[in-house]
C-alpha positions as a printed NumPy array, in Angstrom:
array([[  0.037,   0.124,   0.019],
       [  1.092,   3.358,  -0.8  ],
       [ -0.205,   6.594,   0.38 ],
       [ -1.099,   8.749,  -2.326],
       [ -2.485,  12.342,  -2.673],
       [ -5.821,  12.352,  -4.664],
       [ -7.041,  15.949,  -4.27 ],
       [ -6.471,  19.381,  -2.746],
       [ -9.193,  21.952,  -1.848],
       [ -8.91 ,  25.52 ,  -0.581],
       [-11.256,  27.831,   1.185],
       [-11.535,  30.887,   3.03 ],
       [-13.848,  31.879,   5.911],
       [-14.572,  34.741,   8.25 ],
       [-15.951,  35.922,  11.669],
       [-17.201,  39.334,  10.982],
       [-17.93 ,  40.52 ,  14.793],
       [-16.909,  37.649,  17.177],
       [-13.191,  37.433,  16.592],
       [-13.78 ,  33.742,  16.677],
       [-10.702,  31.959,  15.2  ],
       [-12.527,  28.574,  15.428],
       [-15.738,  29.742,  13.561],
       [-13.568,  31.448,  10.792],
       [-11.468,  28.135,  10.551],
       [-14.513,  25.944,  10.328],
       [-16.154,  28.165,   7.707],
       [-13.102,  28.008,   5.642],
       [-12.908,  24.523,   5.767],
       [-16.506,  24.215,   4.965],
       [-15.946,  26.519,   1.85 ],
       [-13.172,  24.459,   0.658],
       [-15.323,  20.95 ,   0.906],
       [-18.777,  22.093,   0.235],
       [-18.286,  23.038,  -3.346],
       [-17.783,  19.507,  -4.46 ],
       [-18.577,  15.631,  -3.835],
       [-15.562,  13.795,  -3.285],
       [-16.347,  10.469,  -4.957],
       [-12.729,   9.166,  -5.776],
       [-12.347,   6.765,  -2.86 ],
       [-15.583,   4.825,  -3.927],
       [-14.694,   5.064,  -7.72 ],
       [-11.332,   3.271,  -6.967],
       [-13.038,   0.651,  -4.687],
       [-12.359,   2.267,  -1.385],
       [-14.706,   3.35 ,   1.301],
       [-14.871,   7.037,   2.055],
       [-13.884,   6.294,   5.58 ],
       [-10.396,   5.143,   4.492],
       [ -9.58 ,   8.766,   3.268],
       [ -6.955,  10.328,   5.185],
       [ -7.458,  14.275,   5.042],
       [ -4.578,  16.776,   6.011],
       [ -6.16 ,  19.949,   7.085],
       [ -3.996,  23.219,   7.406],
       [ -5.627,  26.356,   8.742],
       [ -3.854,  29.879,   8.721],
       [ -5.252,  32.44 ,  11.086],
       [ -3.601,  35.2  ,  12.939],
       [ -3.947,  33.52 ,  16.387],
       [ -3.264,  29.729,  15.786],
       [ -3.674,  29.05 ,  19.414],
       [ -7.126,  30.231,  19.519],
       [ -8.321,  27.484,  17.122],
       [-10.06 ,  24.257,  18.611],
       [ -8.472,  21.695,  16.225],
       [-11.03 ,  18.911,  17.104],
       [-14.008,  21.397,  16.253],
       [-12.452,  21.888,  12.801],
       [-11.802,  18.221,  12.47 ],
       [-15.533,  17.452,  13.207],
       [-16.465,  19.277,   9.929],
       [-15.376,  16.223,   7.822],
       [-18.305,  13.847,   7.011],
       [-15.996,  10.914,   6.741],
       [-12.387,  10.158,   6.747],
       [ -9.483,  10.486,   9.292],
       [ -8.412,  14.16 ,   9.866],
       [ -5.302,  15.607,  10.783],
       [ -5.577,  19.395,  11.797],
       [ -2.642,  21.746,  11.542],
       [ -2.87 ,  25.318,  12.575],
       [ -0.401,  28.059,  11.421],
       [  0.195,  31.702,  11.569],
       [ -1.515,  33.184,   8.568],
       [ -5.016,  34.5  ,   7.496],
       [ -5.911,  38.079,   8.265],
       [ -7.222,  40.303,  11.211],
       [ -8.92 ,  43.513,  10.019],
       [ -9.626,  46.126,  12.619],
       [-12.133,  48.743,  12.478],
       [-10.346,  51.804,  13.66 ],
       [-13.91 ,  53.358,  14.675],
       [-15.269,  50.717,  16.608],
       [-12.205,  48.617,  17.58 ],
       [-13.919,  45.398,  16.41 ],
       [-11.806,  42.807,  14.469],
       [-12.825,  40.733,  11.639],
       [-10.951,  37.457,  11.429],
       [-10.148,  35.724,   8.187],
       [ -8.886,  32.157,   8.072],
       [ -7.732,  30.271,   5.109],
       [ -7.985,  26.476,   4.773],
       [ -6.438,  23.741,   2.608],
       [ -7.816,  20.158,   2.753],
       [ -5.389,  17.544,   1.125],
       [ -7.045,  14.063,   0.726],
       [ -4.984,  10.922,   0.701],
       [ -5.668,   7.368,   0.339],
       [ -3.564,   4.162,   0.775],
       [ -3.662,   2.529,  -2.488],
       [ -2.527,  -1.065,  -3.781],
       [  0.345,  -0.576,  -5.759],
       [  0.187,  -2.454,  -8.881],
       [  2.801,  -2.173, -11.857],
       [  2.16 ,   0.267, -14.481],
       [  0.884,  -0.936, -17.913],
       [  3.977,  -2.721, -19.446],
       [  5.934,  -3.198, -16.228],
       [  6.566,  -6.452, -14.819],
       [  5.69 ,  -7.473, -11.265]])
């Protein structure tokens, strides 16, 4: 079995008033995932639950993100969530409120049985 990268999805999410980094991260991951239906695992004969999903979130305050809440967004597969410094905080100078912007990437992997390429001998 070899771990193969099958797809990569990117998204952006915000929390306009609450300065909630987890909420922005969840919205970013949903933005990345909810635009498609990932059917590659079943198409290759594997259950969706066998997918491994590496999620990377970029926010201005990485320690403020609840990684488990972000992982719980995935409808299936096993998640690994990494949060790094990134995203953007936008301060309203008049009110002092901060809008939080998060970026997300989800990379989907699958352990696939390796078979010789056409013309190769096993």
